[in-house]
mmCIF file of C-alpha atoms in Angstrom:
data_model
loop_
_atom_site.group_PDB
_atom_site.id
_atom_site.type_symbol
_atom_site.label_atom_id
_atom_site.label_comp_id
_atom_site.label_asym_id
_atom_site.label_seq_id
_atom_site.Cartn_x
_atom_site.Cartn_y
_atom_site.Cartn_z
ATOM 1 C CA UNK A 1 35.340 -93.127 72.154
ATOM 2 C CA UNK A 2 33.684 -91.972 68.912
ATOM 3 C CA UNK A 3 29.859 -91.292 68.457
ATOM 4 C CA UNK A 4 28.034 -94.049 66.659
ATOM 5 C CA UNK A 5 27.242 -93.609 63.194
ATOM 6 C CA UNK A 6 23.053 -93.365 63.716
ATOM 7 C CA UNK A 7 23.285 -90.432 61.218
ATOM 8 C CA UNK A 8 24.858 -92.750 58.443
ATOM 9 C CA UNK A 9 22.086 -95.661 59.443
ATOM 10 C CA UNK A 10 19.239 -93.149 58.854
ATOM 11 C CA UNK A 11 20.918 -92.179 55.781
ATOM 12 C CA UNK A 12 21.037 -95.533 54.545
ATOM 13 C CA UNK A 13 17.452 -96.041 55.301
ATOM 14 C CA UNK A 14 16.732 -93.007 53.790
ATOM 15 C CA UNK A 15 18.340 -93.877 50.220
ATOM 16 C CA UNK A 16 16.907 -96.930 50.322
ATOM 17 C CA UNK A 17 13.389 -95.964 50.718
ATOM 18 C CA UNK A 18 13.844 -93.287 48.480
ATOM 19 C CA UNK A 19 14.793 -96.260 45.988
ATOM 20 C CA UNK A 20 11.790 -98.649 46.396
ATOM 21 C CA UNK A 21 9.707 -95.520 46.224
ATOM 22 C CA UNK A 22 11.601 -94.509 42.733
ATOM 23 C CA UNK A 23 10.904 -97.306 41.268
ATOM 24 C CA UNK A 24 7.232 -98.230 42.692
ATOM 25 C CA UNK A 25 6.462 -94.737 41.423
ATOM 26 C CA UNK A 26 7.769 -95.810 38.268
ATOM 27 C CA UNK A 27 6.128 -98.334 37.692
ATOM 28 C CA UNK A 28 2.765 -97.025 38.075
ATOM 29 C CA UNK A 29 2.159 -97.307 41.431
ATOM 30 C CA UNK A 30 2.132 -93.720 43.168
ATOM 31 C CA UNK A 31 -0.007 -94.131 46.267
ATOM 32 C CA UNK A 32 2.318 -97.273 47.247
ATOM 33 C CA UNK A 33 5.177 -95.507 46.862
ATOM 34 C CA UNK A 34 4.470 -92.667 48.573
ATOM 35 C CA UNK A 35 3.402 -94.837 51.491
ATOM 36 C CA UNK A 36 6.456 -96.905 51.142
ATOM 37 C CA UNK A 37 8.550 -93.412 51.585
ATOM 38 C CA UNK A 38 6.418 -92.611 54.675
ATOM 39 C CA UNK A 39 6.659 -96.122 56.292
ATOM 40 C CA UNK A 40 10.806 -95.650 56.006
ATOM 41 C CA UNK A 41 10.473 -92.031 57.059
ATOM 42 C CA UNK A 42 8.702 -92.745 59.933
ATOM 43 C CA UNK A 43 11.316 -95.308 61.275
ATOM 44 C CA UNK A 44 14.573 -93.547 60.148
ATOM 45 C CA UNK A 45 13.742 -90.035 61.225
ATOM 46 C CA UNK A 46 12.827 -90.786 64.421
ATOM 47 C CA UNK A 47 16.181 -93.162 64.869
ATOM 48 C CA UNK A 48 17.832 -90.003 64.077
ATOM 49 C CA UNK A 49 16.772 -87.980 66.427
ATOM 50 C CA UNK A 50 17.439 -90.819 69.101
ATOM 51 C CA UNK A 51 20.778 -90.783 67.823
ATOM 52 C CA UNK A 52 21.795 -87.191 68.149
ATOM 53 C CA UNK A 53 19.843 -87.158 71.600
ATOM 54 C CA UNK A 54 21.445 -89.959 73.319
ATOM 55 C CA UNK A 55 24.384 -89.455 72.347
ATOM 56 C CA UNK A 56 25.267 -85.985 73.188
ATOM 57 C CA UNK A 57 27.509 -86.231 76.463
ATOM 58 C CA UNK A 58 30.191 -89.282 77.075
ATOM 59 C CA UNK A 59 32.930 -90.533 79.505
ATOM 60 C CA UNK A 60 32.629 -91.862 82.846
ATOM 61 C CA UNK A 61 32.291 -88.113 84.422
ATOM 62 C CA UNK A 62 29.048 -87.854 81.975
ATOM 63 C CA UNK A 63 27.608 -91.041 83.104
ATOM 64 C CA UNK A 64 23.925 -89.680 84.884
ATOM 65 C CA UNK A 65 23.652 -87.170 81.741
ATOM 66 C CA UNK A 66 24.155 -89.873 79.455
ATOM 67 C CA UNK A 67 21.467 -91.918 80.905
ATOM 68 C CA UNK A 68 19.302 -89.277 81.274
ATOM 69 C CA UNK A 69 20.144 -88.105 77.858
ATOM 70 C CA UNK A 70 18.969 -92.561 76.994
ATOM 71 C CA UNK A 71 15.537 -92.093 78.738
ATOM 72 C CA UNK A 72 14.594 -88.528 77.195
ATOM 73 C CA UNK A 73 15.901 -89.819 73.393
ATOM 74 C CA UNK A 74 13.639 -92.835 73.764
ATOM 75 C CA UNK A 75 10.448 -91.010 75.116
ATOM 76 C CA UNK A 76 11.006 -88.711 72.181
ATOM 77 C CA UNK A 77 11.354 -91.041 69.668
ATOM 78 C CA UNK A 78 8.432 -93.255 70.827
ATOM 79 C CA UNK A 79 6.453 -89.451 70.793
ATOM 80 C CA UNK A 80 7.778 -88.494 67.487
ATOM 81 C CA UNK A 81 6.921 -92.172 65.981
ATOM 82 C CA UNK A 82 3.212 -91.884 67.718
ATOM 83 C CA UNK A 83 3.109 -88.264 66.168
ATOM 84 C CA UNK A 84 3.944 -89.061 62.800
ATOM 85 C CA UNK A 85 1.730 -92.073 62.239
ATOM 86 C CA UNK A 86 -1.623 -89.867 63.865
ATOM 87 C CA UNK A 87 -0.351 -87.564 61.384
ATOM 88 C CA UNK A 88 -0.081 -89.623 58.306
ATOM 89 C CA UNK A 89 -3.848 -91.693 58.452
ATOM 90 C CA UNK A 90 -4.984 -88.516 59.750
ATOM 91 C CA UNK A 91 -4.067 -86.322 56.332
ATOM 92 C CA UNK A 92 -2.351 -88.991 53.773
ATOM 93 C CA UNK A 93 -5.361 -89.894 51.740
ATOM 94 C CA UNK A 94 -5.469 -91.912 49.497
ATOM 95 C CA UNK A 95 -2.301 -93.957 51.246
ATOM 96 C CA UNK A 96 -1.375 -97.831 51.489
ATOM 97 C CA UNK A 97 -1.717 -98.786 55.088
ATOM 98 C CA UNK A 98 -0.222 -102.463 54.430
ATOM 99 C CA UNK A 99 2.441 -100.714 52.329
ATOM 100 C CA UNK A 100 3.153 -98.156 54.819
ATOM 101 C CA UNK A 101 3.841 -100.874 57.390
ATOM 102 C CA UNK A 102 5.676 -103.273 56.013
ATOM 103 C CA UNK A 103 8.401 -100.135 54.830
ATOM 104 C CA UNK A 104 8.274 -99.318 58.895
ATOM 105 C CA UNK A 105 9.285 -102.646 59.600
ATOM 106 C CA UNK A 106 11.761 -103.280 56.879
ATOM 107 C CA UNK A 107 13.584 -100.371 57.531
ATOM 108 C CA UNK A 108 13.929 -101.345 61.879
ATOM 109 C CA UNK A 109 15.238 -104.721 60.265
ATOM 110 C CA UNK A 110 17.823 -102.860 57.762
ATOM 111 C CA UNK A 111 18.981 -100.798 61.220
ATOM 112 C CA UNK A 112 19.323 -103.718 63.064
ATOM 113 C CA UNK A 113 21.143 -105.398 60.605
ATOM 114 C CA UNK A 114 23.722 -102.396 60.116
ATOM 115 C CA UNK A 115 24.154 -102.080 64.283
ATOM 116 C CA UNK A 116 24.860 -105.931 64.353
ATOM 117 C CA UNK A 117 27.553 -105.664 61.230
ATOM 118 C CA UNK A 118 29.163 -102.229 63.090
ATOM 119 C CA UNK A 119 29.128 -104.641 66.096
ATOM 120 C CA UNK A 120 31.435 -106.789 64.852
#
């Protein structure tokens, strides 16, 4: 069985963040765009670590570490998520709140597009 591609899914959200942010900066619009690369930072860094967490052990032998491995990638991701947004309207100033959130939940929509094409 091969590992899921979560590292190529956070890429992707990555780039295209990185994008909208380009070209918000661009055009004259810094504090949204830095916002916009936080929101997508927030959700695809996180995934990440999920992804290399969960994933670390397969194969029916494996099967309590793996689940293990599930409940431990999930509390850290939910932690890591909680942690980063304290940590951005606790220090980001001036940022974009609406902007910031609407990135978040764009880029959990791109990843649950990509899972459901890999599906397939």
């Amino acid at each position: 069985m091969t590992k899921p591609p979560v590292l190529r899914i956070a890429a992707v959200q990555l780039l295209l963040v990185s994008l909208a942010s380009a070209v918000l900066h661009l055009s004259g619009k810094p504090v949204t765009a830095l916002s916009v690369f936080i929101g997508g930072a927030l959700c695809a860094l996180p995934g990440a670590y999920f992804g290399r967490r969960a994933f670390r052990d397969s194969g029916a032998r494996a099967a309590h570490r793996v689940v293990g491995n599930f409940y431990r990638a999930e509390t850290g991701k939910f932690i890591l998520t909680m942690a980063g947004f304290a940590a951005v309207f606790a220090t980001v100033k001036p940022l974009n709140a609406a902007a910031l959130f609407i990135s978040y939940v764009l880029c959990v929509i791109v990843h649950w597009i990509m899972v459901a094409r890999m599906v397939r």
